[in-house]
Tab-separated table of C-alpha atoms in Angstrom:
chain	number	residue	atom	x	y	z
A	135	UNK	CA	0.000	0.000	0.000
A	136	UNK	CA	1.107	3.571	-0.704
A	137	UNK	CA	1.667	5.822	2.325
A	138	UNK	CA	2.724	9.102	0.673
A	139	UNK	CA	3.313	10.767	-2.675
A	140	UNK	CA	5.903	13.472	-3.336
A	141	UNK	CA	6.046	15.451	-6.586
A	142	UNK	CA	9.508	16.894	-7.297
A	143	UNK	CA	10.509	19.434	-9.954
A	144	UNK	CA	13.652	19.444	-12.111
A	145	UNK	CA	15.498	21.560	-9.502
A	146	UNK	CA	14.996	18.899	-6.815
A	147	UNK	CA	12.340	20.819	-4.843
A	148	UNK	CA	9.277	19.017	-3.448
A	149	UNK	CA	6.374	21.247	-4.526
A	150	UNK	CA	3.475	18.909	-3.653
A	151	UNK	CA	3.084	16.141	-1.102
A	152	UNK	CA	0.103	13.990	-0.209
A	153	UNK	CA	-0.177	11.547	2.722
A	154	UNK	CA	-2.799	8.802	3.052
A	155	UNK	CA	-1.875	6.511	5.953
A	156	UNK	CA	0.753	8.400	7.936
A	157	UNK	CA	2.745	11.593	7.536
A	158	UNK	CA	6.235	10.789	6.259
A	159	UNK	CA	8.873	13.514	6.375
A	160	UNK	CA	9.884	14.871	3.002
A	161	UNK	CA	13.520	14.276	4.027
A	162	UNK	CA	12.982	10.697	2.739
A	163	UNK	CA	13.228	12.205	-0.778
A	164	UNK	CA	16.946	12.837	-0.157
A	165	UNK	CA	17.596	9.197	-1.112
A	166	UNK	CA	15.860	9.774	-4.458
A	167	UNK	CA	17.653	13.085	-5.076
A	168	UNK	CA	21.017	11.457	-4.356
A	169	UNK	CA	20.265	8.714	-6.898
A	170	UNK	CA	19.232	11.418	-9.381
A	171	UNK	CA	22.498	13.310	-8.884
A	172	UNK	CA	24.577	10.139	-9.325
A	173	UNK	CA	22.859	9.075	-12.551
A	174	UNK	CA	20.324	11.610	-13.853
A	175	UNK	CA	19.594	9.670	-17.072
A	176	UNK	CA	18.951	6.275	-15.475
A	177	UNK	CA	17.319	6.541	-12.043
A	178	UNK	CA	16.433	3.227	-10.396
A	179	UNK	CA	12.610	2.952	-10.295
A	180	UNK	CA	12.775	1.269	-6.876
A	181	UNK	CA	15.076	2.598	-4.146
A	182	UNK	CA	15.259	0.705	-0.840
A	183	UNK	CA	16.026	2.829	2.253
A	184	UNK	CA	16.384	1.577	5.862
A	185	UNK	CA	12.677	2.086	6.624
A	186	UNK	CA	10.925	2.815	3.294
A	187	UNK	CA	10.735	1.870	-0.361
A	188	UNK	CA	10.723	4.748	-2.874
A	189	UNK	CA	9.055	3.920	-6.213
A	190	UNK	CA	9.257	6.637	-8.855
A	191	UNK	CA	8.494	7.659	-12.437
A	192	UNK	CA	9.551	10.740	-14.421
A	193	UNK	CA	7.188	12.455	-16.853
A	194	UNK	CA	7.109	15.951	-18.294
A	195	UNK	CA	10.182	17.083	-16.364
A	196	UNK	CA	8.478	16.164	-13.072
A	197	UNK	CA	9.254	13.219	-10.750
A	198	UNK	CA	6.473	11.344	-8.935
A	199	UNK	CA	7.835	9.478	-5.898
A	200	UNK	CA	5.577	7.070	-3.971
A	201	UNK	CA	6.661	5.977	-0.487
A	202	UNK	CA	5.769	2.502	0.835
A	203	UNK	CA	6.539	1.087	4.295
A	204	UNK	CA	6.545	-2.590	3.342
A	205	UNK	CA	7.304	-4.685	0.275
A	206	UNK	CA	4.764	-4.287	-2.517
A	207	UNK	CA	4.691	-5.323	-6.208
A	208	UNK	CA	6.570	-2.385	-7.781
A	209	UNK	CA	4.782	-2.576	-11.149
A	210	UNK	CA	1.475	-2.094	-9.308
A	211	UNK	CA	2.728	1.236	-7.905
A	212	UNK	CA	4.397	2.314	-11.170
A	213	UNK	CA	1.180	1.665	-13.111
A	214	UNK	CA	-0.784	3.665	-10.540
A	215	UNK	CA	1.653	6.601	-10.806
A	216	UNK	CA	1.293	6.583	-14.588
A	217	UNK	CA	-2.498	6.530	-14.134
A	218	UNK	CA	-2.207	9.647	-11.930
A	219	UNK	CA	-0.256	11.482	-14.659
A	220	UNK	CA	-2.719	10.341	-17.363
A	221	UNK	CA	-5.609	11.647	-15.231
A	222	UNK	CA	-3.885	15.026	-14.762
A	223	UNK	CA	-3.342	15.237	-18.535
A	224	UNK	CA	-6.996	14.377	-19.144
A	225	UNK	CA	-8.159	17.090	-16.736
A	226	UNK	CA	-5.650	19.864	-17.499
A	227	UNK	CA	-4.419	18.873	-21.031
A	228	UNK	CA	-0.825	18.608	-19.722
A	229	UNK	CA	1.104	17.670	-16.583
A	230	UNK	CA	3.871	20.179	-15.868
A	231	UNK	CA	5.024	21.916	-12.696
A	232	UNK	CA	3.203	25.132	-13.661
A	233	UNK	CA	-0.115	23.389	-14.367
A	234	UNK	CA	0.057	21.373	-11.124
A	235	UNK	CA	0.688	24.564	-9.127
A	236	UNK	CA	-2.246	26.312	-10.836
A	237	UNK	CA	-4.633	23.466	-9.927
A	238	UNK	CA	-3.572	22.453	-6.395
A	239	UNK	CA	-7.149	22.213	-5.100
A	240	UNK	CA	-8.452	19.949	-7.877
A	241	UNK	CA	-5.311	17.792	-7.706
A	242	UNK	CA	-5.702	17.168	-3.965
A	243	UNK	CA	-9.384	16.323	-4.562
A	244	UNK	CA	-8.385	13.851	-7.303
A	245	UNK	CA	-5.710	12.203	-5.162
A	246	UNK	CA	-8.238	11.795	-2.333
A	247	UNK	CA	-10.600	9.913	-4.653
A	248	UNK	CA	-7.977	7.872	-6.521
A	249	UNK	CA	-6.449	6.329	-3.399
A	250	UNK	CA	-8.304	5.251	-0.275
A	251	UNK	CA	-6.178	4.447	2.790
A	252	UNK	CA	-3.267	3.569	0.511
A	253	UNK	CA	-5.211	1.395	-1.976
A	254	UNK	CA	-6.390	2.482	-5.475
A	255	UNK	CA	-10.115	3.225	-5.519
A	256	UNK	CA	-11.385	5.264	-8.497
A	257	UNK	CA	-8.905	5.463	-11.366
A	258	UNK	CA	-11.306	5.592	-14.330
A	259	UNK	CA	-11.556	9.030	-15.907
A	260	UNK	CA	-15.330	8.707	-16.454
A	261	UNK	CA	-15.984	8.055	-12.750
A	262	UNK	CA	-13.595	10.787	-11.611
A	263	UNK	CA	-15.251	13.377	-13.871
A	264	UNK	CA	-18.609	12.587	-12.277
A	265	UNK	CA	-17.074	12.927	-8.820
A	266	UNK	CA	-14.899	15.981	-9.517
A	267	UNK	CA	-15.846	18.329	-12.330
A	268	UNK	CA	-12.926	19.358	-14.589
A	269	UNK	CA	-11.966	22.998	-13.946
A	270	UNK	CA	-13.062	25.805	-16.239
A	271	UNK	CA	-13.207	29.601	-15.869
A	272	UNK	CA	-16.965	29.851	-15.157
A	273	UNK	CA	-16.886	27.061	-12.571
A	274	UNK	CA	-13.847	28.613	-10.862
A	275	UNK	CA	-15.620	31.996	-10.593
A	276	UNK	CA	-18.817	30.361	-9.295
A	277	UNK	CA	-16.869	28.346	-6.702
A	278	UNK	CA	-15.048	31.476	-5.534
A	279	UNK	CA	-18.324	33.391	-5.107
A	280	UNK	CA	-20.354	30.580	-3.498
A	281	UNK	CA	-17.529	28.877	-1.567
A	282	UNK	CA	-18.336	25.483	-3.146
A	283	UNK	CA	-15.819	22.943	-4.445
A	284	UNK	CA	-15.661	20.823	-7.634
A	285	UNK	CA	-16.575	17.667	-5.703
A	286	UNK	CA	-20.038	16.280	-6.504
A	287	UNK	CA	-22.511	15.561	-3.677
A	288	UNK	CA	-23.831	12.476	-5.511
A	289	UNK	CA	-21.977	9.166	-5.816
A	290	UNK	CA	-21.337	8.286	-9.515
A	291	UNK	CA	-23.849	5.795	-10.869
A	292	UNK	CA	-21.129	3.404	-12.097
A	293	UNK	CA	-19.139	3.394	-8.859
A	294	UNK	CA	-21.104	0.555	-7.256
A	295	UNK	CA	-21.937	-1.390	-10.449
A	296	UNK	CA	-20.019	-4.285	-12.002
A	297	UNK	CA	-19.142	-1.913	-14.898
A	298	UNK	CA	-17.433	0.883	-12.931
A	299	UNK	CA	-15.789	2.395	-16.029
A	300	UNK	CA	-19.103	3.476	-17.601
A	301	UNK	CA	-21.718	5.809	-16.182
A	302	UNK	CA	-25.398	5.059	-16.737
A	303	UNK	CA	-27.873	7.174	-18.676
A	304	UNK	CA	-25.431	8.285	-21.393
A	305	UNK	CA	-27.223	10.003	-24.301
A	306	UNK	CA	-25.875	11.358	-27.582
A	307	UNK	CA	-27.592	12.886	-30.616
A	308	UNK	CA	-24.909	11.428	-32.908
A	309	UNK	CA	-23.683	7.964	-31.926
A	310	UNK	CA	-20.073	7.417	-33.008
A	311	UNK	CA	-17.269	4.901	-32.441
A	312	UNK	CA	-13.776	5.712	-33.719
A	313	UNK	CA	-10.697	3.475	-33.468
A	314	UNK	CA	-7.099	4.613	-34.081
A	315	UNK	CA	-4.680	1.734	-34.726
A	316	UNK	CA	-1.247	3.257	-34.040
A	317	UNK	CA	2.007	1.351	-34.529
A	318	UNK	CA	5.508	2.516	-33.604
A	319	UNK	CA	8.445	0.850	-35.355
A	320	UNK	CA	11.610	0.261	-33.299
A	321	UNK	CA	14.526	-0.743	-35.522
A	322	UNK	CA	18.300	-0.790	-35.908
A	323	UNK	CA	19.641	-0.842	-39.490
A	324	UNK	CA	23.333	-1.558	-40.081
A	325	UNK	CA	25.717	0.105	-42.581
A	326	UNK	CA	24.762	-2.235	-45.415
A	327	UNK	CA	21.036	-1.627	-44.961
A	328	UNK	CA	20.338	-4.990	-43.314
A	329	UNK	CA	17.947	-5.104	-40.362
A	330	UNK	CA	19.750	-5.900	-37.111
A	331	UNK	CA	16.667	-5.572	-34.914
A	332	UNK	CA	13.040	-4.668	-35.577
A	333	UNK	CA	9.820	-4.825	-33.590
A	334	UNK	CA	6.494	-3.013	-33.375
A	335	UNK	CA	4.828	-1.468	-30.338
A	336	UNK	CA	1.161	-0.922	-31.150
A	337	UNK	CA	-1.991	0.285	-29.446
A	338	UNK	CA	-5.617	0.987	-30.281
A	339	UNK	CA	-7.008	4.270	-28.959
A	340	UNK	CA	-10.791	4.703	-28.992
A	341	UNK	CA	-13.216	7.586	-28.948
A	342	UNK	CA	-16.628	6.104	-28.104
A	343	UNK	CA	-19.710	8.309	-27.919
A	344	UNK	CA	-22.620	5.876	-27.774
A	345	UNK	CA	-25.931	6.198	-25.946
A	346	UNK	CA	-27.155	3.686	-23.382
A	347	UNK	CA	-25.165	0.571	-22.471
A	348	UNK	CA	-23.793	-0.847	-25.774
A	349	UNK	CA	-21.925	-4.154	-25.887
A	350	UNK	CA	-19.277	-4.105	-28.646
A	351	UNK	CA	-17.372	-6.900	-30.390
A	352	UNK	CA	-14.279	-5.974	-32.427
A	353	UNK	CA	-12.713	-8.659	-34.635
A	354	UNK	CA	-9.474	-8.652	-36.656
A	355	UNK	CA	-8.498	-10.195	-39.993
A	356	UNK	CA	-5.202	-11.556	-38.569
A	357	UNK	CA	-5.259	-11.666	-34.736
A	358	UNK	CA	-2.344	-14.148	-34.659
A	359	UNK	CA	0.034	-11.215	-35.232
A	360	UNK	CA	-0.166	-10.217	-31.562
A	361	UNK	CA	2.757	-11.486	-29.471
A	362	UNK	CA	2.010	-9.757	-26.208
A	363	UNK	CA	-1.191	-7.907	-25.303
A	364	UNK	CA	-2.387	-5.653	-22.504
A	365	UNK	CA	-6.114	-4.839	-22.213
A	366	UNK	CA	-8.313	-2.169	-20.720
A	367	UNK	CA	-10.296	-3.695	-17.797
A	368	UNK	CA	-13.486	-3.566	-19.896
A	369	UNK	CA	-12.268	-6.355	-22.237
A	370	UNK	CA	-13.591	-9.877	-21.549
A	371	UNK	CA	-10.384	-11.883	-21.400
A	372	UNK	CA	-12.059	-15.341	-21.690
A	373	UNK	CA	-13.581	-14.366	-25.033
A	374	UNK	CA	-10.192	-13.194	-26.308
A	375	UNK	CA	-8.517	-16.459	-25.237
A	376	UNK	CA	-11.073	-18.663	-26.972
A	377	UNK	CA	-12.161	-16.670	-30.049
A	378	UNK	CA	-9.490	-13.956	-30.477
A	379	UNK	CA	-12.113	-11.180	-30.554
A	380	UNK	CA	-12.399	-8.127	-28.304
A	381	UNK	CA	-15.743	-8.144	-26.491
A	382	UNK	CA	-16.383	-5.177	-24.170
A	383	UNK	CA	-18.785	-2.596	-22.770
A	384	UNK	CA	-16.802	0.576	-23.557
A	385	UNK	CA	-16.117	3.518	-21.257
A	386	UNK	CA	-17.666	6.782	-22.391
A	387	UNK	CA	-15.180	8.995	-24.265
A	388	UNK	CA	-11.474	8.450	-24.960
A	389	UNK	CA	-9.538	5.424	-23.693
A	390	UNK	CA	-6.854	2.912	-24.741
A	391	UNK	CA	-8.482	-0.425	-25.553
A	392	UNK	CA	-5.399	-2.593	-26.109
A	393	UNK	CA	-1.609	-2.349	-26.274
A	394	UNK	CA	0.270	-5.010	-28.220
A	395	UNK	CA	3.730	-6.049	-29.313
A	396	UNK	CA	4.910	-7.645	-32.582
A	397	UNK	CA	8.432	-9.021	-32.235
A	398	UNK	CA	8.619	-11.354	-35.236
A	399	UNK	CA	11.266	-9.632	-37.374
A	400	UNK	CA	9.974	-11.223	-40.600
A	401	UNK	CA	6.620	-9.415	-40.182
A	402	UNK	CA	8.122	-5.974	-39.497
A	403	UNK	CA	8.394	-4.176	-42.844
A	404	UNK	CA	10.885	-1.269	-42.797
A	405	UNK	CA	8.966	1.552	-44.553
A	406	UNK	CA	11.901	3.668	-45.794
A	407	UNK	CA	15.610	3.550	-46.556
A	408	UNK	CA	18.581	5.923	-46.311
A	409	UNK	CA	21.490	5.799	-48.755
A	410	UNK	CA	24.419	7.356	-46.915
A	411	UNK	CA	28.029	8.137	-47.704
A	412	UNK	CA	30.294	9.799	-45.139
A	413	UNK	CA	34.016	10.081	-45.920
A	414	UNK	CA	36.325	11.632	-43.331
A	415	UNK	CA	40.103	12.078	-43.537
A	416	UNK	CA	42.169	13.519	-40.698
A	417	UNK	CA	42.947	17.216	-41.091
A	418	UNK	CA	40.974	17.499	-44.334
A	419	UNK	CA	37.464	18.291	-45.435
A	420	UNK	CA	35.065	15.369	-45.438
A	421	UNK	CA	32.037	14.686	-47.639
A	422	UNK	CA	28.497	13.827	-46.600
A	423	UNK	CA	25.804	12.576	-48.971
A	424	UNK	CA	22.383	11.343	-47.782
A	425	UNK	CA	19.306	10.288	-49.761
A	426	UNK	CA	16.003	9.194	-48.202
A	427	UNK	CA	13.383	7.151	-50.057
A	428	UNK	CA	10.191	5.123	-49.445
A	429	UNK	CA	10.213	1.328	-49.203
A	430	UNK	CA	7.264	-1.052	-48.566
A	431	UNK	CA	4.679	1.679	-47.918
A	432	UNK	CA	1.929	0.230	-50.204
A	433	UNK	CA	1.737	3.564	-52.026
A	434	UNK	CA	1.155	5.603	-48.849
A	435	UNK	CA	2.914	8.951	-48.395
A	436	UNK	CA	5.567	9.253	-45.693
A	437	UNK	CA	5.117	12.498	-43.747
A	438	UNK	CA	6.841	14.368	-40.922
A	439	UNK	CA	10.272	12.971	-41.845
A	440	UNK	CA	13.086	14.287	-39.645
A	441	UNK	CA	16.670	13.061	-39.372
A	442	UNK	CA	19.049	13.574	-36.461
A	443	UNK	CA	22.555	12.718	-37.677
A	444	UNK	CA	24.983	12.201	-34.769
A	445	UNK	CA	28.298	13.218	-36.328
A	446	UNK	CA	31.743	12.477	-34.810
A	447	UNK	CA	33.220	14.923	-32.276
A	448	UNK	CA	35.999	15.844	-34.703
A	449	UNK	CA	33.507	17.597	-37.037
A	450	UNK	CA	33.726	21.394	-36.666
A	451	UNK	CA	31.117	22.594	-39.157
A	452	UNK	CA	28.983	21.622	-42.153
A	453	UNK	CA	28.345	23.417	-45.457
A	454	UNK	CA	25.542	21.456	-47.110
A	455	UNK	CA	22.911	21.814	-49.813
A	456	UNK	CA	19.484	20.174	-49.318
A	457	UNK	CA	17.086	19.817	-52.234
A	458	UNK	CA	14.188	19.604	-49.778
A	459	UNK	CA	13.511	20.826	-46.238
A	460	UNK	CA	15.761	22.750	-43.845
A	461	UNK	CA	18.861	21.730	-41.914
A	462	UNK	CA	20.905	23.084	-39.022
A	463	UNK	CA	24.074	21.860	-37.311
A	464	UNK	CA	24.606	22.152	-33.552
A	465	UNK	CA	28.355	22.718	-33.087
A	466	UNK	CA	28.187	21.773	-29.391
A	467	UNK	CA	26.295	18.454	-29.523
A	468	UNK	CA	27.556	17.712	-33.094
A	469	UNK	CA	24.040	16.800	-34.208
A	470	UNK	CA	22.872	17.660	-37.716
A	471	UNK	CA	19.073	18.157	-37.849
A	472	UNK	CA	17.402	17.749	-41.243
A	473	UNK	CA	13.651	18.445	-41.366
A	474	UNK	CA	12.347	17.021	-44.647
A	475	UNK	CA	8.554	16.892	-44.201
A	476	UNK	CA	6.775	14.850	-46.888
A	477	UNK	CA	8.665	12.496	-49.234
A	478	UNK	CA	7.842	12.748	-52.943
A	479	UNK	CA	8.885	9.452	-54.652
A	480	UNK	CA	9.399	11.349	-57.946
A	481	UNK	CA	12.063	13.591	-56.345
A	482	UNK	CA	13.835	11.933	-53.437
A	483	UNK	CA	15.170	14.217	-50.655
A	484	UNK	CA	18.962	14.594	-50.772
A	485	UNK	CA	21.501	16.518	-48.723
A	486	UNK	CA	25.186	16.752	-49.640
A	487	UNK	CA	28.204	18.927	-49.068
A	488	UNK	CA	31.455	19.409	-47.190
A	489	UNK	CA	32.212	18.975	-43.498
A	490	UNK	CA	35.177	20.557	-41.713
A	491	UNK	CA	37.389	18.254	-39.627
A	492	UNK	CA	39.587	19.266	-36.671
A	493	UNK	CA	43.313	19.111	-37.433
A	494	UNK	CA	45.056	16.063	-35.950
A	495	UNK	CA	41.792	14.335	-34.973
A	496	UNK	CA	41.716	10.544	-34.808
A	497	UNK	CA	39.288	9.412	-37.508
A	498	UNK	CA	39.982	5.674	-37.374
A	499	UNK	CA	37.230	4.716	-34.932
A	500	UNK	CA	34.059	6.682	-35.784
A	501	UNK	CA	30.500	5.443	-35.287
A	502	UNK	CA	28.080	8.048	-36.646
A	503	UNK	CA	24.384	7.165	-36.629
A	504	UNK	CA	21.011	8.551	-37.741
A	505	UNK	CA	17.877	8.733	-35.596
A	506	UNK	CA	14.743	8.949	-37.742
A	507	UNK	CA	11.237	10.293	-37.179
A	508	UNK	CA	8.379	9.740	-39.630
A	509	UNK	CA	4.648	9.086	-39.871
A	510	UNK	CA	2.527	7.206	-42.437
A	511	UNK	CA	-1.249	7.644	-42.425
A	512	UNK	CA	-3.636	4.818	-43.339
A	513	UNK	CA	-1.000	2.112	-42.938
A	514	UNK	CA	-0.412	-0.426	-40.162
A	515	UNK	CA	3.070	-1.695	-40.966
A	516	UNK	CA	2.426	-5.080	-39.277
A	517	UNK	CA	-0.460	-5.761	-41.665
A	518	UNK	CA	-3.052	-5.685	-38.870
A	519	UNK	CA	-6.578	-4.985	-40.118
A	520	UNK	CA	-9.877	-4.579	-38.310
A	521	UNK	CA	-12.465	-6.965	-39.735
A	522	UNK	CA	-15.730	-5.666	-38.252
A	523	UNK	CA	-17.368	-4.024	-35.277
A	524	UNK	CA	-20.693	-5.384	-34.027
A	525	UNK	CA	-22.921	-3.772	-31.414
A	526	UNK	CA	-25.443	-5.521	-29.165
A	527	UNK	CA	-27.843	-4.245	-26.518
A	528	UNK	CA	-28.939	-1.092	-28.389
A	529	UNK	CA	-31.145	-0.692	-31.477
A	530	UNK	CA	-29.634	2.378	-33.184
A	531	UNK	CA	-26.914	2.167	-35.873
A	532	UNK	CA	-23.729	4.011	-34.873
A	533	UNK	CA	-21.259	5.666	-37.226
A	534	UNK	CA	-18.007	3.650	-37.172
A	535	UNK	CA	-14.502	4.578	-38.310
A	536	UNK	CA	-11.007	3.061	-38.192
A	537	UNK	CA	-7.769	4.967	-38.822
A	538	UNK	CA	-4.311	3.404	-39.175
A	539	UNK	CA	-1.076	5.267	-38.361
A	540	UNK	CA	2.539	4.080	-38.479
A	541	UNK	CA	5.182	6.130	-36.662
A	542	UNK	CA	8.891	5.840	-35.912
A	543	UNK	CA	9.688	4.741	-32.377
A	544	UNK	CA	13.383	4.201	-31.618
A	545	UNK	CA	14.521	4.011	-35.253
A	546	UNK	CA	18.295	4.127	-35.791
A	547	UNK	CA	20.470	3.727	-38.879
A	548	UNK	CA	24.190	3.119	-38.434
A	549	UNK	CA	26.561	4.793	-40.908
């Protein structure tokens, strides 16, 4: 069980603390801050102290540190901390130090409802929004004048039901169900263009605005693609195990239905290629030539293409010509940024030119690499396709839509 929560900014100051079972001194955060100073880029998620366990996450430049007095499954606490941040983002559109400070009252109200005596209670956004109204200007003025708070006097209708994620009596003029199938490609490509490592992290985000209490069934053309799945609590797991279909009564509004993983390298199609040539000689000018092109995109356009080229430390400057997009070179970090945008297959983006090398630099052992960012609409690179969506329990016909998006995750090309 969780005893206390401390929220720490990037300067190491505790700017919010919340206690549920007992008041724990904020000096316990010194153990976390010491670990942060020793290794700021890789902080241990679980830190054992003589009398406490500190379990932490970092999001948006802010650290959330939960304090437990006894051993507890750490993933349980980490998942709960992420749920807190997701709730803050849902309420306030972001979760930064400034936004938290501007909404102290609502945040303390949310934390009171989300955890009861150290155990998670209400973590569904639908239930929380019935309990605590999201802040807006008119409500803030009215609360200031009348002295009321955002907390509702009535218990949410779904709180005591066996479907706690959906409130009762939902009504819409237009009944809609939208599904976004989003896949992120993680890959490492070697110098010759061969794939060293490739996998897909995917998820299906939903926006459901349906009246009443609909019961949905979502089926796929090729459900065997999934290697590892994680479901929203609304999904009936037995039905998935036996029939490989998603059967669920959906929450009202936006939620993540399923996260999945595709690790079979033969399935992962690399959607673009980079032809690269970097020649460096000690004490002389080097040459750089890069060309980017589409590959296995089924005719879809690749958009939002950006390259971060990590050049060797011996490079002083770059004088390049790009036939598309803009580039800039950071002389401190030695990173060349090339923002291409959309790729036109008829005229492939190219950047070439000279690079200045420091005199006497050792150029024998250089390992430059390229980090890529891109997005392809209406394509799921794994080949996943939604077969159909059926609705039971209601008589109206909803409007249904599915959108596919492929994005770059950790996508690196070695030069």
